[in-house]
Each structure stands twice: as structure tokens, then as C-alpha cells.
Amino acid sequence: MAEIRNWTQAEMNSLLDAISEPAALISLDYQIKAANQAYYQTYGSTPGILGRHCYDVSHGFDQPCDLAGESCPLKLCLETRQKQRVLHQHQTPLGEEHVDVEMSPIHNQQGDLIAFLEILHLVKEAKPRAAGGGLIGRSSAFNEMLALMRRAAPSEITVLLLGETGTGKELVARALHDASPRSAKPFITVECSGLPETLFESELFGHEKGAFTGALGRKNGLVAAAHGGTLFLDEIGEIPLSQQVKLLRLIETGSYRSVGGMEPQYANFRLVCATHRDLEEQVKAGAFRADLYYRISAFPLHLPSLAERREDLPLLVEALLQRLPGGEGVRVAESTLECLRHYAFPGNIRELRNFLERGILLADKGVIAAEHLPEFCRKALAPGAEQQNQGLFQPGAAPLPLRELEKRYLQELATSYPGDRKQLAQELQISERSLYRKLKGLYSQD
């Protein structure tokens, strides 16, 4: 194979024409030598795109990505001589987009590296800007989660979504489905926490006529409804121990029997599970089967709490206002944002949504002011709050109950600790789950 500088434009274009996604041929010095039609459609057909640097077209940078604070797939590819994948945020005529960048080295017959093939997988399931539905975020914690989700989505691997309540686990499960080969088939959610033990088997597997009192006809279960698609078991940690063995059998054999049925039926679904519980602790306590845990935890995916992605707060506020009834045309005052930045958010994005719904109703002038937030949220920015744990015992005064002392200390930690909740839990020498429960109880008592 000749050096890239000796290739004709037709030869370079023919290399890219078979690729349906945006693709470009890039030289060792970052110059775009050729691009397919999808690339032009994504980044605009502005004359002069050929010969420009890839980091200029995609980011507007005047230097390579690694020198501008981002991971550069071309540099990684140059160093390792291996294909690289990196999640980036690219500029397009429609605004910023998440892009899964795949960079592959091209060698000549002598084994010399002569160019790079860049294929850009546009992420349709998430946006780094307040636009449309789906996932919203651009923080490093969010991008790390999104990159892992994109790796898992095309496969059949079982994904276990882990995170606090209100972090958007069902949205991520839906995104996994939409980015998978099963996207055209059903996405079925099973609310495990809302199913009584007596109905769990019937809802999941269906039942035959006369199988039990009230079974007046045959009914297909949710496993059958998910045929060919994705079955999402939300809050799987709530499934009764007695029913877990039946779920395990379904996963291991791919078959099941309806309640009252004799013939085995065969399932065809991709499994995604979610929980806010510490399943490892439940296994140790005997409340969750170890064999089931190992079957569903092949690909654990941590969803960051709002405290771990505070830089996304203004973006999430803007996006939620666009989605909430009456939120169009309403804005949040800077003083309100400052209160929200200092609040612990034990309820995460769901709690933020509640605050904004309340604010929309109270904002007669179209501006959500700090006074429209609940009092316990405003306390996070109260004057002198950072000193409320000093001088707690005054001579002559009755001692504070230990519960009140812990409450005041946690209030300060929740508003001023510089790290995330995982770090804070480690410093306090308690589990992250215990810290979450304490913070949730702290603000629900105000």
C-alpha cells in the first residue's frame, strides 16, 4: 500500500463510501484527508473541510484534544498502534452532541503507520445540551457512565444499574434498549417493589384459566410481552426470596411455565436490572440469593448521584423546565441556583424535578426565586450555617441529644464537604448506603 500522500482522492473516498456513519481519513499530523457524505451531513458541507485539523472541525480547538483537556483518541492510537474508543462532545450545526469516537490505525504493507480511520458513532440516547427527551448531561461522571453504557448496549450482556433513588435508572435502561439491536422490539418494565409476593409469578410468567381463584381466563405474563426485546426489572432487590429461585431458573434456562401451565415456554429477551440497595450486603444477610446476584451482575453500571455531577445542575434545570407543564418561559434566578448548588439532594434528579414543579406554581413573574424553594433546601445556604456545629455545648445549658448533634453535623457536611458521597462515606467510616439513609432522614424531618 502506498503512503497516504500518494493516494488519489477517489481511492480515499472509496475507502469511506462503504461506511454508513460519519467517517474520515486523517493523516498523522491530524489533517482530514477525506470524508464520507455522512461526515459532511453531520459537520456541515463548508468548503475547506479537507485539509483542516480534526480537532478544529469537531471541537473548534486550535490544538489537539489532549492539549485542551480532553482524551485524544488519535494520540492514544498513535502510542498503542491499537484501535481506540473515546466519548467526546462535538460541535455540529445543530449544537453539541455526544459522539462515540472510534479511531483505527492504518498501516502499509511494511507495517508502517500511515493514517487513521475515524468513525463517529453519534449518541442519540443522550444530549450534552437541554434538547429533547432522554438522558441529559456533560459532566465527567455522567460521560463516564454514558461511555460504559454505550459499550454494553450492542451486546446481550446482563446489565445491573446501581445508584441512589432518583438518579434515572429507568431512563438509562431505556437508553440501553434503544442503542441495542433489539430497539425495534418491546421494552417492558417490571416494578418489582410494587408486586405482592402472591402476584409476582403470575405477572411475570402469566397464568392459565382456573389456575387460582379469580383466574377467569388465560393471561400472558411480562416475560412473554418482552419477547425479542428488553425486560427491565426495576428494584430487583425487592423481589421476595421465595420468588428469586424462579427468576434464576428463567435466566439460566431461558424457559418457564405459566402458573397452572404444564408446557414449558421459551423466553427471548435481554435482561437489564436496577436497584438502589447494596445487593452484596443483602447476600451476606441472606436476603438475596448469591447465585442470582452473580447472574445479574455481569456488567454493573454505577449511575452518579446529583452530588457527583453538580456541574450538570444548570443544564438539568433548563432541560426539566422545558419538559414540565408550565415550565416553558420560566427561568431560575441565580440566587436560586446558588441554593441548589449547596443542597445535598438525597432524592437526586427526582427531587430537583419536584422543586421545579413547586417553583413553577409559585413563580407568578416567571422567575423561580430562592423563596419558592422548600425551607429545608434554603437552610443549606443560611447565613452562619457553616458555624452551627461550633460551641454546641454551652455551660449551664442542657446537653444536646446525640441525634440532634448528628443531625447538625450532617447538615454542615452535606453543604460544605468538597468530595462526593462515596468519599464522604469512607471518611465517616460507614457504607454509602447508610450515609444516604441518614441524609434522606435528615431532610425529611425538617
PDB file of N, CA, C and O in Angstrom, residues 223-258:
ATOM      1  N   VAL A 223     -42.870 -11.540  30.777  1.00  0.00           N
ATOM      2  CA  VAL A 223     -41.780 -12.182  30.047  1.00  0.00           C
ATOM      3  C   VAL A 223     -42.183 -12.408  28.597  1.00  0.00           C
ATOM      4  O   VAL A 223     -41.398 -12.146  27.668  1.00  0.00           O
ATOM      5  N   ALA A 224     -43.403 -12.865  28.380  1.00  0.00           N
ATOM      6  CA  ALA A 224     -43.895 -13.063  27.012  1.00  0.00           C
ATOM      7  C   ALA A 224     -44.035 -11.730  26.287  1.00  0.00           C
ATOM      8  O   ALA A 224     -43.749 -11.622  25.095  1.00  0.00           O
ATOM      9  N   ALA A 225     -44.465 -10.689  27.024  1.00  0.00           N
ATOM     10  CA  ALA A 225     -44.626  -9.365  26.402  1.00  0.00           C
ATOM     11  C   ALA A 225     -43.289  -8.796  25.939  1.00  0.00           C
ATOM     12  O   ALA A 225     -43.242  -8.003  25.003  1.00  0.00           O
ATOM     13  N   ALA A 226     -42.210  -9.204  26.592  1.00  0.00           N
ATOM     14  CA  ALA A 226     -40.881  -8.684  26.239  1.00  0.00           C
ATOM     15  C   ALA A 226     -40.201  -9.503  25.150  1.00  0.00           C
ATOM     16  O   ALA A 226     -39.032  -9.255  24.845  1.00  0.00           O
ATOM     17  N   HIS A 227     -40.886 -10.441  24.537  1.00  0.00           N
ATOM     18  CA  HIS A 227     -40.274 -11.343  23.564  1.00  0.00           C
ATOM     19  C   HIS A 227     -39.564 -10.565  22.455  1.00  0.00           C
ATOM     20  O   HIS A 227     -40.152  -9.714  21.792  1.00  0.00           O
ATOM     21  N   GLY A 228     -38.276 -10.840  22.297  1.00  0.00           N
ATOM     22  CA  GLY A 228     -37.478 -10.186  21.277  1.00  0.00           C
ATOM     23  C   GLY A 228     -36.891  -8.864  21.705  1.00  0.00           C
ATOM     24  O   GLY A 228     -36.028  -8.308  21.005  1.00  0.00           O
ATOM     25  N   GLY A 229     -37.346  -8.332  22.850  1.00  0.00           N
ATOM     26  CA  GLY A 229     -36.904  -7.020  23.293  1.00  0.00           C
ATOM     27  C   GLY A 229     -36.124  -7.060  24.586  1.00  0.00           C
ATOM     28  O   GLY A 229     -35.292  -7.953  24.814  1.00  0.00           O
ATOM     29  N   THR A 230     -36.414  -6.095  25.453  1.00  0.00           N
ATOM     30  CA  THR A 230     -35.678  -5.941  26.712  1.00  0.00           C
ATOM     31  C   THR A 230     -36.636  -6.041  27.891  1.00  0.00           C
ATOM     32  O   THR A 230     -37.699  -5.416  27.881  1.00  0.00           O
ATOM     33  N   LEU A 231     -36.262  -6.829  28.896  1.00  0.00           N
ATOM     34  CA  LEU A 231     -37.020  -6.932  30.140  1.00  0.00           C
ATOM     35  C   LEU A 231     -36.240  -6.181  31.210  1.00  0.00           C
ATOM     36  O   LEU A 231     -35.101  -6.535  31.528  1.00  0.00           O
ATOM     37  N   PHE A 232     -36.855  -5.143  31.762  1.00  0.00           N
ATOM     38  CA  PHE A 232     -36.204  -4.313  32.778  1.00  0.00           C
ATOM     39  C   PHE A 232     -36.822  -4.588  34.132  1.00  0.00           C
ATOM     40  O   PHE A 232     -37.997  -4.289  34.359  1.00  0.00           O
ATOM     41  N   LEU A 233     -36.042  -5.186  35.027  1.00  0.00           N
ATOM     42  CA  LEU A 233     -36.507  -5.481  36.384  1.00  0.00           C
ATOM     43  C   LEU A 233     -36.047  -4.354  37.302  1.00  0.00           C
ATOM     44  O   LEU A 233     -34.886  -4.324  37.736  1.00  0.00           O
ATOM     45  N   ASP A 234     -36.944  -3.422  37.576  1.00  0.00           N
ATOM     46  CA  ASP A 234     -36.617  -2.275  38.416  1.00  0.00           C
ATOM     47  C   ASP A 234     -36.742  -2.653  39.888  1.00  0.00           C
ATOM     48  O   ASP A 234     -37.708  -3.297  40.284  1.00  0.00           O
ATOM     49  N   GLU A 235     -35.753  -2.222  40.681  1.00  0.00           N
ATOM     50  CA  GLU A 235     -35.676  -2.553  42.109  1.00  0.00           C
ATOM     51  C   GLU A 235     -35.735  -4.059  42.329  1.00  0.00           C
ATOM     52  O   GLU A 235     -36.558  -4.590  43.077  1.00  0.00           O
ATOM     53  N   ILE A 236     -34.806  -4.742  41.693  1.00  0.00           N
ATOM     54  CA  ILE A 236     -34.753  -6.208  41.785  1.00  0.00           C
ATOM     55  C   ILE A 236     -34.447  -6.667  43.206  1.00  0.00           C
ATOM     56  O   ILE A 236     -34.773  -7.789  43.598  1.00  0.00           O
ATOM     57  N   GLY A 237     -33.861  -5.792  44.019  1.00  0.00           N
ATOM     58  CA  GLY A 237     -33.579  -6.147  45.406  1.00  0.00           C
ATOM     59  C   GLY A 237     -34.819  -6.350  46.239  1.00  0.00           C
ATOM     60  O   GLY A 237     -34.735  -6.861  47.370  1.00  0.00           O
ATOM     61  N   GLU A 238     -35.987  -5.963  45.711  1.00  0.00           N
ATOM     62  CA  GLU A 238     -37.243  -6.101  46.456  1.00  0.00           C
ATOM     63  C   GLU A 238     -37.945  -7.433  46.178  1.00  0.00           C
ATOM     64  O   GLU A 238     -38.986  -7.707  46.775  1.00  0.00           O
ATOM     65  N   ILE A 239     -37.426  -8.230  45.264  1.00  0.00           N
ATOM     66  CA  ILE A 239     -38.086  -9.497  44.952  1.00  0.00           C
ATOM     67  C   ILE A 239     -38.005 -10.438  46.160  1.00  0.00           C
ATOM     68  O   ILE A 239     -36.916 -10.647  46.716  1.00  0.00           O
ATOM     69  N   PRO A 240     -39.128 -11.000  46.580  1.00  0.00           N
ATOM     70  CA  PRO A 240     -39.120 -11.910  47.734  1.00  0.00           C
ATOM     71  C   PRO A 240     -38.169 -13.078  47.505  1.00  0.00           C
ATOM     72  O   PRO A 240     -38.017 -13.573  46.385  1.00  0.00           O
ATOM     73  N   LEU A 241     -37.517 -13.501  48.563  1.00  0.00           N
ATOM     74  CA  LEU A 241     -36.539 -14.581  48.481  1.00  0.00           C
ATOM     75  C   LEU A 241     -37.150 -15.834  47.873  1.00  0.00           C
ATOM     76  O   LEU A 241     -36.498 -16.545  47.092  1.00  0.00           O
ATOM     77  N   SER A 242     -38.410 -16.102  48.206  1.00  0.00           N
ATOM     78  CA  SER A 242     -39.066 -17.319  47.705  1.00  0.00           C
ATOM     79  C   SER A 242     -39.273 -17.294  46.200  1.00  0.00           C
ATOM     80  O   SER A 242     -39.423 -18.343  45.570  1.00  0.00           O
ATOM     81  N   GLN A 243     -39.300 -16.103  45.608  1.00  0.00           N
ATOM     82  CA  GLN A 243     -39.526 -15.982  44.168  1.00  0.00           C
ATOM     83  C   GLN A 243     -38.214 -15.875  43.384  1.00  0.00           C
ATOM     84  O   GLN A 243     -38.208 -16.004  42.160  1.00  0.00           O
ATOM     85  N   GLN A 244     -37.126 -15.620  44.090  1.00  0.00           N
ATOM     86  CA  GLN A 244     -35.854 -15.421  43.395  1.00  0.00           C
ATOM     87  C   GLN A 244     -35.388 -16.677  42.672  1.00  0.00           C
ATOM     88  O   GLN A 244     -34.778 -16.597  41.599  1.00  0.00           O
ATOM     89  N   VAL A 245     -35.670 -17.844  43.213  1.00  0.00           N
ATOM     90  CA  VAL A 245     -35.247 -19.077  42.575  1.00  0.00           C
ATOM     91  C   VAL A 245     -35.951 -19.257  41.232  1.00  0.00           C
ATOM     92  O   VAL A 245     -35.353 -19.795  40.273  1.00  0.00           O
ATOM     93  N   LYS A 246     -37.184 -18.793  41.116  1.00  0.00           N
ATOM     94  CA  LYS A 246     -37.918 -18.920  39.850  1.00  0.00           C
ATOM     95  C   LYS A 246     -37.347 -17.974  38.795  1.00  0.00           C
ATOM     96  O   LYS A 246     -37.276 -18.313  37.609  1.00  0.00           O
ATOM     97  N   LEU A 247     -36.937 -16.790  39.244  1.00  0.00           N
ATOM     98  CA  LEU A 247     -36.303 -15.861  38.332  1.00  0.00           C
ATOM     99  C   LEU A 247     -34.946 -16.405  37.876  1.00  0.00           C
ATOM    100  O   LEU A 247     -34.585 -16.313  36.696  1.00  0.00           O
ATOM    101  N   LEU A 248     -34.204 -17.007  38.804  1.00  0.00           N
ATOM    102  CA  LEU A 248     -32.911 -17.598  38.474  1.00  0.00           C
ATOM    103  C   LEU A 248     -33.074 -18.695  37.431  1.00  0.00           C
ATOM    104  O   LEU A 248     -32.286 -18.780  36.474  1.00  0.00           O
ATOM    105  N   ARG A 249     -34.090 -19.515  37.589  1.00  0.00           N
ATOM    106  CA  ARG A 249     -34.325 -20.607  36.636  1.00  0.00           C
ATOM    107  C   ARG A 249     -34.635 -20.045  35.251  1.00  0.00           C
ATOM    108  O   ARG A 249     -34.166 -20.570  34.232  1.00  0.00           O
ATOM    109  N   LEU A 250     -35.404 -18.970  35.204  1.00  0.00           N
ATOM    110  CA  LEU A 250     -35.727 -18.330  33.928  1.00  0.00           C
ATOM    111  C   LEU A 250     -34.451 -17.846  33.235  1.00  0.00           C
ATOM    112  O   LEU A 250     -34.254 -18.061  32.037  1.00  0.00           O
ATOM    113  N   ILE A 251     -33.578 -17.186  34.007  1.00  0.00           N
ATOM    114  CA  ILE A 251     -32.357 -16.631  33.429  1.00  0.00           C
ATOM    115  C   ILE A 251     -31.416 -17.724  32.958  1.00  0.00           C
ATOM    116  O   ILE A 251     -30.808 -17.634  31.877  1.00  0.00           O
ATOM    117  N   GLU A 252     -31.300 -18.799  33.744  1.00  0.00           N
ATOM    118  CA  GLU A 252     -30.329 -19.852  33.425  1.00  0.00           C
ATOM    119  C   GLU A 252     -30.792 -20.758  32.297  1.00  0.00           C
ATOM    120  O   GLU A 252     -29.977 -21.199  31.478  1.00  0.00           O
ATOM    121  N   THR A 253     -32.088 -21.050  32.227  1.00  0.00           N
ATOM    122  CA  THR A 253     -32.584 -21.999  31.224  1.00  0.00           C
ATOM    123  C   THR A 253     -33.256 -21.324  30.035  1.00  0.00           C
ATOM    124  O   THR A 253     -33.385 -21.940  28.976  1.00  0.00           O
ATOM    125  N   GLY A 254     -33.679 -20.077  30.223  1.00  0.00           N
ATOM    126  CA  GLY A 254     -34.406 -19.399  29.149  1.00  0.00           C
ATOM    127  C   GLY A 254     -35.804 -19.943  28.948  1.00  0.00           C
ATOM    128  O   GLY A 254     -36.437 -19.681  27.921  1.00  0.00           O
ATOM    129  N   SER A 255     -36.295 -20.683  29.927  1.00  0.00           N
ATOM    130  CA  SER A 255     -37.634 -21.256  29.818  1.00  0.00           C
ATOM    131  C   SER A 255     -38.392 -21.054  31.128  1.00  0.00           C
ATOM    132  O   SER A 255     -37.792 -20.809  32.178  1.00  0.00           O
ATOM    133  N   TYR A 256     -39.709 -21.197  31.061  1.00  0.00           N
ATOM    134  CA  TYR A 256     -40.559 -21.005  32.227  1.00  0.00           C
ATOM    135  C   TYR A 256     -41.902 -21.674  31.982  1.00  0.00           C
ATOM    136  O   TYR A 256     -42.222 -22.065  30.842  1.00  0.00           O
ATOM    137  N   ARG A 257     -42.679 -21.799  33.036  1.00  0.00           N
ATOM    138  CA  ARG A 257     -44.046 -22.292  32.927  1.00  0.00           C
ATOM    139  C   ARG A 257     -44.985 -21.251  33.512  1.00  0.00           C
ATOM    140  O   ARG A 257     -44.698 -20.672  34.565  1.00  0.00           O
ATOM    141  N   SER A 258     -46.074 -21.029  32.862  1.00  0.00           N
ATOM    142  CA  SER A 258     -47.082 -20.133  33.420  1.00  0.00           C
ATOM    143  C   SER A 258     -47.715 -20.787  34.637  1.00  0.00           C
ATOM    144  O   SER A 258     -47.649 -22.015  34.804  1.00  0.00           O
TER     145      SER A 258
END
